[in-house]
């Protein structure tokens, strides 16, 4: 990856500059994504394909304002920071 990404517990929850310099990405749940899209359709859109269907949400940096982006980042950070149950064999 040649763009900045942000991690917690080894998991990426946000990036800048992907897919291009005009966008960022926050990893939301599909439900959180729908809330962002409904409230701020000019600033958020789903990523392409399966990533987008799973909650990967692009942020249109030129259209985004601070408060909705902060809220989306907080939700993405919270989800990524939660420990997943270990897969013990």
Coordinates of N, CA, C and O in Angstrom, one line a residue:
X1 N 0.8 -1.2 0.0 CA 0.0 0.0 0.0 C 0.9 1.2 0.0 O 1.7 1.4 0.9
X2 N 0.6 2.1 -0.9 CA 1.4 3.3 -1.0 C 0.6 4.5 -0.6 O 0.9 5.6 -1.0
X3 N -0.3 4.3 0.3 CA -1.1 5.4 0.8 C -1.2 5.3 2.4 O -1.1 4.2 2.9
X4 N -1.4 6.4 3.1 CA -1.5 6.3 4.5 C -2.7 5.4 4.9 O -3.8 5.6 4.4
X5 N -2.5 4.6 5.9 CA -3.6 3.8 6.5 C -3.5 3.9 8.0 O -2.4 4.1 8.6
X6 N -4.6 3.7 8.7 CA -4.7 3.8 10.1 C -5.2 2.5 10.7 O -6.2 1.9 10.2
X7 N -4.5 2.0 11.7 CA -4.8 0.7 12.3 C -5.0 0.8 13.8 O -4.4 1.6 14.4
X8 N -5.7 -0.2 14.3 CA -5.9 -0.5 15.7 C -6.0 -2.0 15.8 O -6.6 -2.6 15.0
X9 N -5.2 -2.5 16.8 CA -5.2 -4.0 17.0 C -4.8 -4.7 15.7 O -5.3 -5.8 15.4
X10 N -3.9 -4.1 14.9 CA -3.5 -4.7 13.6 C -4.5 -4.6 12.5 O -4.2 -5.2 11.4
X11 N -5.6 -4.0 12.7 CA -6.7 -3.9 11.7 C -6.7 -2.5 11.1 O -6.8 -1.5 11.8
X12 N -6.8 -2.4 9.8 CA -7.0 -1.1 9.1 C -8.5 -0.7 9.3 O -9.4 -1.5 9.1
X13 N -8.7 0.5 9.8 CA -10.0 1.1 9.9 C -10.3 2.3 9.0 O -11.4 2.7 8.8
X14 N -9.2 2.9 8.5 CA -9.3 4.0 7.6 C -8.1 4.2 6.8 O -7.0 3.7 7.1
X15 N -8.2 4.8 5.6 CA -7.1 5.1 4.7 C -7.3 6.5 4.1 O -8.4 7.0 4.1
X16 N -6.2 7.0 3.6 CA -6.2 8.3 2.8 C -5.6 8.0 1.5 O -4.7 7.2 1.4
X17 N -6.2 8.6 0.4 CA -5.6 8.5 -0.9 C -5.9 7.2 -1.6 O -5.2 6.8 -2.6
X18 N -6.9 6.5 -1.3 CA -7.3 5.3 -2.0 C -8.8 5.4 -2.2 O -9.6 5.7 -1.3
X19 N -9.3 5.2 -3.4 CA -8.6 4.8 -4.6 C -7.8 5.9 -5.3 O -7.0 5.6 -6.2
X20 N -7.9 7.1 -4.9 CA -7.1 8.2 -5.5 C -7.0 9.3 -4.4 O -7.5 9.3 -3.3
X21 N -6.3 10.4 -4.8 CA -6.0 11.5 -3.9 C -7.3 12.3 -3.4 O -7.2 13.0 -2.4
X22 N -8.4 12.1 -4.1 CA -9.6 12.8 -3.8 C -10.5 12.1 -2.8 O -11.5 12.6 -2.4
X23 N -10.0 10.9 -2.3 CA -10.8 10.1 -1.4 C -10.1 9.6 -0.2 O -8.9 9.4 -0.3
X24 N -10.8 9.2 0.8 CA -10.4 8.4 1.9 C -11.3 7.3 2.0 O -12.3 7.2 1.3
X25 N -11.1 6.4 3.0 CA -12.0 5.3 3.2 C -12.1 5.0 4.7 O -11.1 5.1 5.5
X26 N -13.3 4.7 5.1 CA -13.6 4.3 6.5 C -14.3 2.9 6.4 O -15.1 2.7 5.6
X27 N -13.9 2.0 7.3 CA -14.5 0.7 7.3 C -15.6 0.6 8.3 O -15.4 0.6 9.5
X28 N -16.8 0.7 7.8 CA -18.0 0.7 8.7 C -18.8 -0.6 8.5 O -18.5 -1.4 7.6
X29 N -19.8 -0.8 9.4 CA -20.7 -1.9 9.1 C -21.6 -1.5 8.0 O -21.8 -0.3 7.7
X30 N -22.3 -2.4 7.3 CA -23.2 -2.0 6.3 C -24.3 -1.1 6.9 O -24.7 -0.1 6.2
X31 N -24.7 -1.3 8.1 CA -25.8 -0.4 8.7 C -25.2 1.0 8.9 O -25.9 2.0 8.6
X32 N -24.0 1.1 9.5 CA -23.4 2.4 9.7 C -23.2 3.1 8.3 O -23.4 4.3 8.2
X33 N -22.8 2.4 7.3 CA -22.6 2.9 6.0 C -23.9 3.5 5.5 O -23.9 4.6 5.0
X34 N -25.0 2.8 5.6 CA -26.3 3.3 5.1 C -26.7 4.6 5.8 O -27.2 5.5 5.2
X35 N -26.4 4.7 7.1 CA -26.7 5.9 7.9 C -25.9 7.1 7.3 O -26.4 8.2 7.1
X36 N -24.6 6.9 7.1 CA -23.7 7.9 6.5 C -24.2 8.4 5.1 O -24.3 9.5 4.8
X37 N -24.5 7.4 4.3 CA -25.0 7.7 2.9 C -26.3 8.5 2.9 O -26.5 9.4 2.1
X38 N -27.2 8.1 3.8 CA -28.5 8.8 3.9 C -28.3 10.2 4.4 O -29.0 11.2 3.9
X39 N -27.5 10.4 5.4 CA -27.3 11.7 6.0 C -26.4 12.7 5.2 O -26.6 13.9 5.2
X40 N -25.4 12.1 4.5 CA -24.4 12.9 3.8 C -24.1 12.3 2.4 O -23.0 11.9 2.2
X41 N -25.0 12.2 1.5 CA -24.8 11.5 0.2 C -23.7 12.2 -0.6 O -23.1 11.5 -1.5
X42 N -23.5 13.4 -0.5 CA -22.4 14.1 -1.2 C -21.0 13.8 -0.7 O -20.0 13.9 -1.4
X43 N -20.9 13.4 0.5 CA -19.6 13.2 1.2 C -19.2 11.7 1.3 O -18.0 11.4 1.3
X44 N -20.2 10.8 1.2 CA -19.9 9.4 1.4 C -20.5 8.6 0.3 O -21.6 8.9 -0.2
X45 N -19.8 7.5 -0.1 CA -20.3 6.5 -1.1 C -19.7 5.2 -0.8 O -18.6 5.1 -0.4
X46 N -20.4 4.1 -1.2 CA -19.8 2.8 -1.0 C -18.7 2.5 -1.9 O -18.7 3.0 -3.0
X47 N -17.7 1.8 -1.4 CA -16.6 1.4 -2.3 C -17.2 0.4 -3.3 O -18.3 -0.1 -3.1
X48 N -16.5 0.1 -4.4 CA -16.9 -0.8 -5.4 C -17.0 -2.2 -4.9 O -16.2 -2.7 -4.1
X49 N -17.9 -3.0 -5.5 CA -18.0 -4.4 -5.3 C -18.3 -4.9 -3.9 O -18.9 -4.2 -3.1
X50 N -17.7 -6.1 -3.6 CA -17.9 -6.7 -2.3 C -17.4 -5.8 -1.2 O -18.0 -5.8 -0.1
X51 N -16.3 -5.1 -1.3 CA -15.8 -4.3 -0.3 C -16.9 -3.3 0.2 O -17.2 -3.1 1.3
X52 N -17.6 -2.7 -0.8 CA -18.6 -1.7 -0.5 C -19.8 -2.3 0.1 O -20.4 -1.8 1.0
X53 N -20.2 -3.5 -0.3 CA -21.3 -4.2 0.3 C -21.1 -4.6 1.7 O -22.0 -4.8 2.5
X54 N -19.8 -4.8 2.1 CA -19.4 -5.1 3.4 C -19.2 -3.9 4.3 O -18.8 -4.1 5.5
X55 N -19.4 -2.7 3.8 CA -19.3 -1.5 4.6 C -18.1 -0.6 4.3 O -18.0 0.5 4.9
X56 N -17.2 -1.0 3.4 CA -16.1 -0.1 3.1 C -16.7 1.1 2.4 O -17.4 1.1 1.4
X57 N -16.5 2.3 3.0 CA -17.1 3.5 2.6 C -16.1 4.6 2.2 O -15.2 4.9 3.0
X58 N -16.3 5.1 1.0 CA -15.4 6.1 0.5 C -15.8 7.5 1.0 O -17.0 7.8 1.1
X59 N -14.9 8.3 1.3 CA -15.2 9.7 1.8 C -14.7 10.6 0.7 O -13.5 10.6 0.3
X60 N -15.5 11.4 0.1 CA -15.2 12.4 -0.9 C -14.6 13.6 -0.2 O -15.4 14.4 0.4
X61 N -13.3 13.7 -0.2 CA -12.7 14.7 0.7 C -13.1 16.1 0.4 O -13.3 16.9 1.4
X62 N -13.3 16.5 -0.8 CA -13.7 17.9 -1.1 C -15.1 18.2 -0.7 O -15.4 19.4 -0.4
X63 N -15.9 17.2 -0.4 CA -17.3 17.4 0.0 C -17.6 17.2 1.5 O -18.6 17.5 2.0
X64 N -16.6 16.5 2.1 CA -16.8 16.1 3.5 C -16.6 17.2 4.5 O -15.7 18.1 4.2
X65 N -17.3 17.2 5.5 CA -17.1 18.2 6.6 C -16.6 17.4 7.8 O -16.8 16.2 7.9
X66 N -16.1 18.2 8.8 CA -15.4 17.6 9.9 C -16.3 16.7 10.8 O -15.9 15.5 11.1
X67 N -17.5 17.1 11.2 CA -18.3 16.3 12.1 C -18.7 15.0 11.6 O -18.5 14.0 12.3
X68 N -19.2 14.8 10.4 CA -19.6 13.5 9.9 C -18.4 12.6 9.7 O -18.5 11.4 10.0
X69 N -17.3 13.1 9.3 CA -16.1 12.3 9.1 C -15.5 11.9 10.5 O -15.2 10.7 10.7
X70 N -15.5 12.7 11.5 CA -15.1 12.4 12.8 C -16.0 11.2 13.4 O -15.5 10.3 14.0
X71 N -17.3 11.4 13.2 CA -18.2 10.3 13.7 C -18.0 9.0 13.0 O -17.9 7.9 13.6
X72 N -17.8 9.0 11.7 CA -17.5 7.8 10.9 C -16.2 7.2 11.4 O -16.1 5.9 11.5
X73 N -15.2 8.0 11.5 CA -13.9 7.5 12.0 C -14.0 6.9 13.4 O -13.4 5.8 13.7
X74 N -14.7 7.5 14.3 CA -14.9 6.9 15.6 C -15.6 5.6 15.6 O -15.2 4.7 16.3
X75 N -16.6 5.5 14.7 CA -17.3 4.2 14.6 C -16.4 3.1 14.0 O -16.4 2.0 14.5
X76 N -15.6 3.5 13.0 CA -14.7 2.5 12.4 C -13.6 2.1 13.4 O -13.3 0.9 13.5
X77 N -13.1 3.1 14.1 CA -12.1 2.7 15.1 C -12.6 1.8 16.2 O -12.0 0.8 16.6
X78 N -13.8 2.1 16.7 CA -14.5 1.3 17.7 C -14.6 -0.1 17.3 O -14.3 -1.1 18.0
X79 N -15.1 -0.3 16.1 CA -15.3 -1.7 15.6 C -14.0 -2.4 15.4 O -13.9 -3.6 15.8
X80 N -13.0 -1.8 14.9 CA -11.7 -2.4 14.7 C -11.0 -2.7 16.0 O -10.2 -3.6 16.1
X81 N -11.3 -1.9 17.0 CA -10.6 -2.0 18.3 C -11.1 -3.2 19.2 O -10.5 -3.6 20.1
X82 N -12.3 -3.6 18.8 CA -12.9 -4.7 19.6 C -12.2 -6.0 19.3 O -11.9 -6.3 18.1
X83 N -11.9 -6.8 20.3 CA -11.3 -8.1 20.1 C -12.3 -9.1 19.5 O -13.4 -9.2 20.0
X84 N -11.8 -9.8 18.5 CA -12.6 -10.9 17.9 C -12.3 -12.1 18.7 O -11.2 -12.3 19.1
X85 N -13.3 -13.0 18.8 CA -13.0 -14.3 19.5 C -11.9 -15.1 18.7 O -11.9 -15.1 17.5
X86 N -11.0 -15.7 19.5 CA -9.9 -16.4 18.8 C -10.4 -17.7 18.3 O -11.4 -18.3 18.8
X87 N -9.8 -18.1 17.2 CA -10.2 -19.4 16.5 C -9.3 -20.5 17.0 O -8.3 -20.8 16.4
X88 N -9.6 -21.1 18.2 CA -8.8 -22.1 18.7 C -9.2 -23.5 18.1 O -10.4 -23.7 17.9
X89 N -8.2 -24.3 17.9 CA -8.5 -25.6 17.3 C -8.5 -26.7 18.3 O -7.9 -26.6 19.3

